[in-house]
Amino acid sequence: MAENTDARLQNQIIYSVYVRAHTEEGTFLSIVPDLDRIRALGADWIWFMPIHPIGVKGKKGSLGCPYANRDYRLAEHPEFYWRDAEGNTGNKIGDWADVIDLDYRKSALWDYQIESLKMWARIVDGFRCDVAPFVPVEFWKRARAAVGEVNPDCVWLAESVHLSFGNYVRREGFPCTRDTELYEAFDLEYQYDIWESFERFLEGKALLHEFCEQLNFQEAVYPENYNKLRYLENHDQKRIASRVKDEGALDNYTAMLYFLKGTTLLYAGQEFSCTHTPSLFEKEVFPRTGRDLSALLARLARFKKACLGGGFFVARADDERAIAVMERSGIGFRAVGVFSLRGERGPVRVEAPDGEYPEWVRGGRVLVKNGQILCTGEPIIFTLPR
């Protein structure tokens, strides 16, 4: 892990805002009246998707993608752009025809980019770095050190890539940094290394234990204080409410999200059970008319901030009923979560002494008897002495 990563990030929540899709006005000022509501959800950070002018060349849709910025301040440096075997600028991988890659083999580009990062670091509190593995980790390490001179508390979030995509890129002969290496420069990174396993379960193509074992593998392979950004959806993925239509099951997925080890991500609209993911290329303001999960999210946030930090994580699955049983433990705390991802009911085995314990999702107490609790189909999180 980066040497000065703040351990408090483990307990925190990031709320992702797509400015164009957040309000009809689509401006920063129009978001200001919504800040108190967002804060009440438990959010500690707001991540603004790119807000720069959008490029015209190769523009997708009527408005273009915010990740295809118009002004890179590089018009005077054509040598900074990557070129194919014929000498044409373009993109090495994927269908990002509206983006031209930079050539990080040019040392002068590093200085130029770091100069820009230091300028922004005087304004913002952190950076979410798009497709971070496509940029050399040594650049990120040097950039982090330089930015630290003007903003020592700057937070670095890496958008790492899907396991299969990373392997594809390497097979095509292009560099793609591994997640373990990214931790040398970043405070936290995406959970795309296990996302495909999660999606297989969601789509009924795999059993729950596969996802649980992937979570356990993360616990085994990464540094002790690793931090993965945990999400059920983001601007590149389908809305979770479109995939999990049963309300009780959705509550279980949501509670599990907050129980997982790592910083929690909420994508704006998730709190209203939105089912449509706003287009990156058009203006589609998300509706506030769906089932409101705000009260549940606020309760889960209070639990996360009060009880969970780093510590040890382990998960197991009851495949027949699709119930995940997870445990977190650290200095002074131990928590058990039972998440019925299809709303199934019945007794569930837990590793806890018989007795009554405080329950955090709905409130009240949970009874452990003969090493079991009764699952009613609702999510259960309880704490007990270490």
JSON list of N, CA, C and O in Angstrom, two decimals, residues 81-121:
[
{"chain": "A", "resi": 81, "resn": "TYR", "atom": "N", "xyz": [1.61, 12.26, -28.01]},
{"chain": "A", "resi": 81, "resn": "TYR", "atom": "CA", "xyz": [0.52, 11.34, -28.31]},
{"chain": "A", "resi": 81, "resn": "TYR", "atom": "C", "xyz": [1.04, 10.01, -28.84]},
{"chain": "A", "resi": 81, "resn": "TYR", "atom": "O", "xyz": [2.02, 9.96, -29.60]},
{"chain": "A", "resi": 82, "resn": "TRP", "atom": "N", "xyz": [0.35, 8.93, -28.47]},
{"chain": "A", "resi": 82, "resn": "TRP", "atom": "CA", "xyz": [0.70, 7.61, -28.97]},
{"chain": "A", "resi": 82, "resn": "TRP", "atom": "C", "xyz": [0.31, 7.50, -30.44]},
{"chain": "A", "resi": 82, "resn": "TRP", "atom": "O", "xyz": [-0.69, 8.04, -30.88]},
{"chain": "A", "resi": 83, "resn": "ARG", "atom": "N", "xyz": [1.16, 6.79, -31.19]},
{"chain": "A", "resi": 83, "resn": "ARG", "atom": "CA", "xyz": [0.90, 6.60, -32.62]},
{"chain": "A", "resi": 83, "resn": "ARG", "atom": "C", "xyz": [1.05, 5.12, -32.98]},
{"chain": "A", "resi": 83, "resn": "ARG", "atom": "O", "xyz": [1.85, 4.40, -32.39]},
{"chain": "A", "resi": 84, "resn": "ASP", "atom": "N", "xyz": [0.24, 4.68, -33.94]},
{"chain": "A", "resi": 84, "resn": "ASP", "atom": "CA", "xyz": [0.31, 3.29, -34.38]},
{"chain": "A", "resi": 84, "resn": "ASP", "atom": "C", "xyz": [1.46, 3.10, -35.35]},
{"chain": "A", "resi": 84, "resn": "ASP", "atom": "O", "xyz": [2.26, 4.02, -35.59]},
{"chain": "A", "resi": 85, "resn": "ALA", "atom": "N", "xyz": [1.56, 1.90, -35.94]},
{"chain": "A", "resi": 85, "resn": "ALA", "atom": "CA", "xyz": [2.69, 1.58, -36.82]},
{"chain": "A", "resi": 85, "resn": "ALA", "atom": "C", "xyz": [2.74, 2.48, -38.04]},
{"chain": "A", "resi": 85, "resn": "ALA", "atom": "O", "xyz": [3.82, 2.68, -38.63]},
{"chain": "A", "resi": 86, "resn": "GLU", "atom": "N", "xyz": [1.59, 3.03, -38.44]},
{"chain": "A", "resi": 86, "resn": "GLU", "atom": "CA", "xyz": [1.54, 3.93, -39.61]},
{"chain": "A", "resi": 86, "resn": "GLU", "atom": "C", "xyz": [1.76, 5.39, -39.23]},
{"chain": "A", "resi": 86, "resn": "GLU", "atom": "O", "xyz": [1.71, 6.27, -40.09]},
{"chain": "A", "resi": 87, "resn": "GLY", "atom": "N", "xyz": [1.96, 5.63, -37.95]},
{"chain": "A", "resi": 87, "resn": "GLY", "atom": "CA", "xyz": [2.21, 7.01, -37.50]},
{"chain": "A", "resi": 87, "resn": "GLY", "atom": "C", "xyz": [0.97, 7.80, -37.18]},
{"chain": "A", "resi": 87, "resn": "GLY", "atom": "O", "xyz": [1.05, 9.02, -36.97]},
{"chain": "A", "resi": 88, "resn": "ASN", "atom": "N", "xyz": [-0.20, 7.15, -37.14]},
{"chain": "A", "resi": 88, "resn": "ASN", "atom": "CA", "xyz": [-1.44, 7.84, -36.86]},
{"chain": "A", "resi": 88, "resn": "ASN", "atom": "C", "xyz": [-1.74, 7.84, -35.36]},
{"chain": "A", "resi": 88, "resn": "ASN", "atom": "O", "xyz": [-1.52, 6.85, -34.66]},
{"chain": "A", "resi": 89, "resn": "THR", "atom": "N", "xyz": [-2.26, 8.97, -34.86]},
{"chain": "A", "resi": 89, "resn": "THR", "atom": "CA", "xyz": [-2.69, 9.01, -33.47]},
{"chain": "A", "resi": 89, "resn": "THR", "atom": "C", "xyz": [-3.98, 8.19, -33.32]},
{"chain": "A", "resi": 89, "resn": "THR", "atom": "O", "xyz": [-4.73, 8.01, -34.27]},
{"chain": "A", "resi": 90, "resn": "GLY", "atom": "N", "xyz": [-4.21, 7.71, -32.13]},
{"chain": "A", "resi": 90, "resn": "GLY", "atom": "CA", "xyz": [-5.42, 6.92, -31.91]},
{"chain": "A", "resi": 90, "resn": "GLY", "atom": "C", "xyz": [-5.41, 6.29, -30.54]},
{"chain": "A", "resi": 90, "resn": "GLY", "atom": "O", "xyz": [-4.74, 6.77, -29.62]},
{"chain": "A", "resi": 91, "resn": "ASN", "atom": "N", "xyz": [-6.13, 5.19, -30.42]},
{"chain": "A", "resi": 91, "resn": "ASN", "atom": "CA", "xyz": [-6.28, 4.51, -29.15]},
{"chain": "A", "resi": 91, "resn": "ASN", "atom": "C", "xyz": [-5.83, 3.06, -29.31]},
{"chain": "A", "resi": 91, "resn": "ASN", "atom": "O", "xyz": [-6.20, 2.39, -30.26]},
{"chain": "A", "resi": 92, "resn": "LYS", "atom": "N", "xyz": [-5.05, 2.59, -28.34]},
{"chain": "A", "resi": 92, "resn": "LYS", "atom": "CA", "xyz": [-4.46, 1.25, -28.45]},
{"chain": "A", "resi": 92, "resn": "LYS", "atom": "C", "xyz": [-5.51, 0.15, -28.32]},
{"chain": "A", "resi": 92, "resn": "LYS", "atom": "O", "xyz": [-5.48, -0.85, -29.02]},
{"chain": "A", "resi": 93, "resn": "ILE", "atom": "N", "xyz": [-6.45, 0.33, -27.39]},
{"chain": "A", "resi": 93, "resn": "ILE", "atom": "CA", "xyz": [-7.37, -0.74, -27.03]},
{"chain": "A", "resi": 93, "resn": "ILE", "atom": "C", "xyz": [-8.78, -0.20, -26.91]},
{"chain": "A", "resi": 93, "resn": "ILE", "atom": "O", "xyz": [-9.00, 0.93, -26.49]},
{"chain": "A", "resi": 94, "resn": "GLY", "atom": "N", "xyz": [-9.76, -1.04, -27.24]},
{"chain": "A", "resi": 94, "resn": "GLY", "atom": "CA", "xyz": [-11.15, -0.68, -26.96]},
{"chain": "A", "resi": 94, "resn": "GLY", "atom": "C", "xyz": [-11.78, 0.16, -28.04]},
{"chain": "A", "resi": 94, "resn": "GLY", "atom": "O", "xyz": [-11.17, 0.47, -29.08]},
{"chain": "A", "resi": 95, "resn": "ASP", "atom": "N", "xyz": [-13.02, 0.57, -27.77]},
{"chain": "A", "resi": 95, "resn": "ASP", "atom": "CA", "xyz": [-13.77, 1.33, -28.77]},
{"chain": "A", "resi": 95, "resn": "ASP", "atom": "C", "xyz": [-13.81, 2.82, -28.39]},
{"chain": "A", "resi": 95, "resn": "ASP", "atom": "O", "xyz": [-14.73, 3.53, -28.75]},
{"chain": "A", "resi": 96, "resn": "TRP", "atom": "N", "xyz": [-12.78, 3.29, -27.70]},
{"chain": "A", "resi": 96, "resn": "TRP", "atom": "CA", "xyz": [-12.76, 4.69, -27.26]},
{"chain": "A", "resi": 96, "resn": "TRP", "atom": "C", "xyz": [-12.26, 5.58, -28.40]},
{"chain": "A", "resi": 96, "resn": "TRP", "atom": "O", "xyz": [-11.20, 6.21, -28.31]},
{"chain": "A", "resi": 97, "resn": "ALA", "atom": "N", "xyz": [-13.04, 5.62, -29.48]},
{"chain": "A", "resi": 97, "resn": "ALA", "atom": "CA", "xyz": [-12.61, 6.36, -30.66]},
{"chain": "A", "resi": 97, "resn": "ALA", "atom": "C", "xyz": [-12.60, 7.86, -30.42]},
{"chain": "A", "resi": 97, "resn": "ALA", "atom": "O", "xyz": [-12.01, 8.62, -31.20]},
{"chain": "A", "resi": 98, "resn": "ASP", "atom": "N", "xyz": [-13.23, 8.32, -29.34]},
{"chain": "A", "resi": 98, "resn": "ASP", "atom": "CA", "xyz": [-13.26, 9.75, -29.05]},
{"chain": "A", "resi": 98, "resn": "ASP", "atom": "C", "xyz": [-12.10, 10.17, -28.16]},
{"chain": "A", "resi": 98, "resn": "ASP", "atom": "O", "xyz": [-12.02, 11.33, -27.74]},
{"chain": "A", "resi": 99, "resn": "VAL", "atom": "N", "xyz": [-11.19, 9.24, -27.88]},
{"chain": "A", "resi": 99, "resn": "VAL", "atom": "CA", "xyz": [-10.05, 9.53, -27.01]},
{"chain": "A", "resi": 99, "resn": "VAL", "atom": "C", "xyz": [-8.76, 9.17, -27.75]},
{"chain": "A", "resi": 99, "resn": "VAL", "atom": "O", "xyz": [-8.67, 8.13, -28.38]},
{"chain": "A", "resi": 100, "resn": "ILE", "atom": "N", "xyz": [-7.76, 10.04, -27.64]},
{"chain": "A", "resi": 100, "resn": "ILE", "atom": "CA", "xyz": [-6.43, 9.75, -28.21]},
{"chain": "A", "resi": 100, "resn": "ILE", "atom": "C", "xyz": [-5.48, 9.48, -27.05]},
{"chain": "A", "resi": 100, "resn": "ILE", "atom": "O", "xyz": [-5.38, 10.26, -26.11]},
{"chain": "A", "resi": 101, "resn": "ASP", "atom": "N", "xyz": [-4.81, 8.35, -27.12]},
{"chain": "A", "resi": 101, "resn": "ASP", "atom": "CA", "xyz": [-3.90, 7.95, -26.04]},
{"chain": "A", "resi": 101, "resn": "ASP", "atom": "C", "xyz": [-2.66, 8.85, -25.99]},
{"chain": "A", "resi": 101, "resn": "ASP", "atom": "O", "xyz": [-2.19, 9.37, -27.02]},
{"chain": "A", "resi": 102, "resn": "LEU", "atom": "N", "xyz": [-2.14, 8.98, -24.78]},
{"chain": "A", "resi": 102, "resn": "LEU", "atom": "CA", "xyz": [-0.86, 9.64, -24.58]},
{"chain": "A", "resi": 102, "resn": "LEU", "atom": "C", "xyz": [0.25, 8.59, -24.54]},
{"chain": "A", "resi": 102, "resn": "LEU", "atom": "O", "xyz": [0.01, 7.43, -24.23]},
{"chain": "A", "resi": 103, "resn": "ASP", "atom": "N", "xyz": [1.46, 9.03, -24.86]},
{"chain": "A", "resi": 103, "resn": "ASP", "atom": "CA", "xyz": [2.61, 8.12, -24.93]},
{"chain": "A", "resi": 103, "resn": "ASP", "atom": "C", "xyz": [3.50, 8.34, -23.72]},
{"chain": "A", "resi": 103, "resn": "ASP", "atom": "O", "xyz": [4.31, 9.26, -23.69]},
{"chain": "A", "resi": 104, "resn": "TYR", "atom": "N", "xyz": [3.33, 7.47, -22.71]},
{"chain": "A", "resi": 104, "resn": "TYR", "atom": "CA", "xyz": [4.08, 7.65, -21.46]},
{"chain": "A", "resi": 104, "resn": "TYR", "atom": "C", "xyz": [5.51, 7.14, -21.55]},
{"chain": "A", "resi": 104, "resn": "TYR", "atom": "O", "xyz": [6.21, 7.10, -20.54]},
{"chain": "A", "resi": 105, "resn": "ARG", "atom": "N", "xyz": [5.96, 6.83, -22.76]},
{"chain": "A", "resi": 105, "resn": "ARG", "atom": "CA", "xyz": [7.39, 6.57, -22.95]},
{"chain": "A", "resi": 105, "resn": "ARG", "atom": "C", "xyz": [8.17, 7.86, -23.05]},
{"chain": "A", "resi": 105, "resn": "ARG", "atom": "O", "xyz": [9.40, 7.84, -22.99]},
{"chain": "A", "resi": 106, "resn": "LYS", "atom": "N", "xyz": [7.47, 8.98, -23.16]},
{"chain": "A", "resi": 106, "resn": "LYS", "atom": "CA", "xyz": [8.12, 10.30, -23.27]},
{"chain": "A", "resi": 106, "resn": "LYS", "atom": "C", "xyz": [8.25, 10.92, -21.88]},
{"chain": "A", "resi": 106, "resn": "LYS", "atom": "O", "xyz": [7.25, 11.25, -21.23]},
{"chain": "A", "resi": 107, "resn": "SER", "atom": "N", "xyz": [9.47, 11.08, -21.42]},
{"chain": "A", "resi": 107, "resn": "SER", "atom": "CA", "xyz": [9.70, 11.57, -20.05]},
{"chain": "A", "resi": 107, "resn": "SER", "atom": "C", "xyz": [9.17, 12.99, -19.87]},
{"chain": "A", "resi": 107, "resn": "SER", "atom": "O", "xyz": [8.72, 13.35, -18.77]},
{"chain": "A", "resi": 108, "resn": "ALA", "atom": "N", "xyz": [9.22, 13.81, -20.92]},
{"chain": "A", "resi": 108, "resn": "ALA", "atom": "CA", "xyz": [8.72, 15.18, -20.80]},
{"chain": "A", "resi": 108, "resn": "ALA", "atom": "C", "xyz": [7.22, 15.20, -20.53]},
{"chain": "A", "resi": 108, "resn": "ALA", "atom": "O", "xyz": [6.72, 16.12, -19.87]},
{"chain": "A", "resi": 109, "resn": "LEU", "atom": "N", "xyz": [6.50, 14.19, -21.02]},
{"chain": "A", "resi": 109, "resn": "LEU", "atom": "CA", "xyz": [5.06, 14.11, -20.75]},
{"chain": "A", "resi": 109, "resn": "LEU", "atom": "C", "xyz": [4.81, 13.94, -19.26]},
{"chain": "A", "resi": 109, "resn": "LEU", "atom": "O", "xyz": [3.87, 14.52, -18.72]},
{"chain": "A", "resi": 110, "resn": "TRP", "atom": "N", "xyz": [5.64, 13.15, -18.59]},
{"chain": "A", "resi": 110, "resn": "TRP", "atom": "CA", "xyz": [5.47, 12.95, -17.15]},
{"chain": "A", "resi": 110, "resn": "TRP", "atom": "C", "xyz": [5.52, 14.29, -16.42]},
{"chain": "A", "resi": 110, "resn": "TRP", "atom": "O", "xyz": [4.67, 14.58, -15.57]},
{"chain": "A", "resi": 111, "resn": "ASP", "atom": "N", "xyz": [6.52, 15.09, -16.75]},
{"chain": "A", "resi": 111, "resn": "ASP", "atom": "CA", "xyz": [6.64, 16.40, -16.09]},
{"chain": "A", "resi": 111, "resn": "ASP", "atom": "C", "xyz": [5.42, 17.26, -16.37]},
{"chain": "A", "resi": 111, "resn": "ASP", "atom": "O", "xyz": [4.92, 17.97, -15.48]},
{"chain": "A", "resi": 112, "resn": "TYR", "atom": "N", "xyz": [4.95, 17.21, -17.60]},
{"chain": "A", "resi": 112, "resn": "TYR", "atom": "CA", "xyz": [3.80, 18.02, -18.01]},
{"chain": "A", "resi": 112, "resn": "TYR", "atom": "C", "xyz": [2.53, 17.61, -17.26]},
{"chain": "A", "resi": 112, "resn": "TYR", "atom": "O", "xyz": [1.78, 18.45, -16.76]},
{"chain": "A", "resi": 113, "resn": "GLN", "atom": "N", "xyz": [2.32, 16.31, -17.16]},
{"chain": "A", "resi": 113, "resn": "GLN", "atom": "CA", "xyz": [1.14, 15.81, -16.45]},
{"chain": "A", "resi": 113, "resn": "GLN", "atom": "C", "xyz": [1.21, 16.10, -14.96]},
{"chain": "A", "resi": 113, "resn": "GLN", "atom": "O", "xyz": [0.20, 16.47, -14.33]},
{"chain": "A", "resi": 114, "resn": "ILE", "atom": "N", "xyz": [2.37, 15.93, -14.38]},
{"chain": "A", "resi": 114, "resn": "ILE", "atom": "CA", "xyz": [2.52, 16.18, -12.95]},
{"chain": "A", "resi": 114, "resn": "ILE", "atom": "C", "xyz": [2.30, 17.65, -12.63]},
{"chain": "A", "resi": 114, "resn": "ILE", "atom": "O", "xyz": [1.71, 18.00, -11.59]},
{"chain": "A", "resi": 115, "resn": "GLU", "atom": "N", "xyz": [2.73, 18.52, -13.53]},
{"chain": "A", "resi": 115, "resn": "GLU", "atom": "CA", "xyz": [2.46, 19.95, -13.34]},
{"chain": "A", "resi": 115, "resn": "GLU", "atom": "C", "xyz": [0.95, 20.22, -13.26]},
{"chain": "A", "resi": 115, "resn": "GLU", "atom": "O", "xyz": [0.47, 20.97, -12.41]},
{"chain": "A", "resi": 116, "resn": "SER", "atom": "N", "xyz": [0.18, 19.55, -14.13]},
{"chain": "A", "resi": 116, "resn": "SER", "atom": "CA", "xyz": [-1.28, 19.72, -14.11]},
{"chain": "A", "resi": 116, "resn": "SER", "atom": "C", "xyz": [-1.88, 19.16, -12.83]},
{"chain": "A", "resi": 116, "resn": "SER", "atom": "O", "xyz": [-2.76, 19.76, -12.22]},
{"chain": "A", "resi": 117, "resn": "LEU", "atom": "N", "xyz": [-1.41, 17.99, -12.42]},
{"chain": "A", "resi": 117, "resn": "LEU", "atom": "CA", "xyz": [-1.93, 17.38, -11.19]},
{"chain": "A", "resi": 117, "resn": "LEU", "atom": "C", "xyz": [-1.67, 18.25, -9.97]},
{"chain": "A", "resi": 117, "resn": "LEU", "atom": "O", "xyz": [-2.53, 18.39, -9.09]},
{"chain": "A", "resi": 118, "resn": "LYS", "atom": "N", "xyz": [-0.50, 18.85, -9.90]},
{"chain": "A", "resi": 118, "resn": "LYS", "atom": "CA", "xyz": [-0.17, 19.71, -8.76]},
{"chain": "A", "resi": 118, "resn": "LYS", "atom": "C", "xyz": [-1.07, 20.94, -8.76]},
{"chain": "A", "resi": 118, "resn": "LYS", "atom": "O", "xyz": [-1.49, 21.42, -7.69]},
{"chain": "A", "resi": 119, "resn": "MET", "atom": "N", "xyz": [-1.39, 21.46, -9.93]},
{"chain": "A", "resi": 119, "resn": "MET", "atom": "CA", "xyz": [-2.31, 22.61, -10.01]},
{"chain": "A", "resi": 119, "resn": "MET", "atom": "C", "xyz": [-3.67, 22.24, -9.45]},
{"chain": "A", "resi": 119, "resn": "MET", "atom": "O", "xyz": [-4.24, 22.93, -8.61]},
{"chain": "A", "resi": 120, "resn": "TRP", "atom": "N", "xyz": [-4.21, 21.08, -9.90]},
{"chain": "A", "resi": 120, "resn": "TRP", "atom": "CA", "xyz": [-5.53, 20.66, -9.44]},
{"chain": "A", "resi": 120, "resn": "TRP", "atom": "C", "xyz": [-5.54, 20.27, -7.97]},
{"chain": "A", "resi": 120, "resn": "TRP", "atom": "O", "xyz": [-6.54, 20.43, -7.27]},
{"chain": "A", "resi": 121, "resn": "ALA", "atom": "N", "xyz": [-4.42, 19.76, -7.48]},
{"chain": "A", "resi": 121, "resn": "ALA", "atom": "CA", "xyz": [-4.35, 19.32, -6.08]},
{"chain": "A", "resi": 121, "resn": "ALA", "atom": "C", "xyz": [-4.49, 20.48, -5.10]},
{"chain": "A", "resi": 121, "resn": "ALA", "atom": "O", "xyz": [-4.75, 20.25, -3.92]}
]
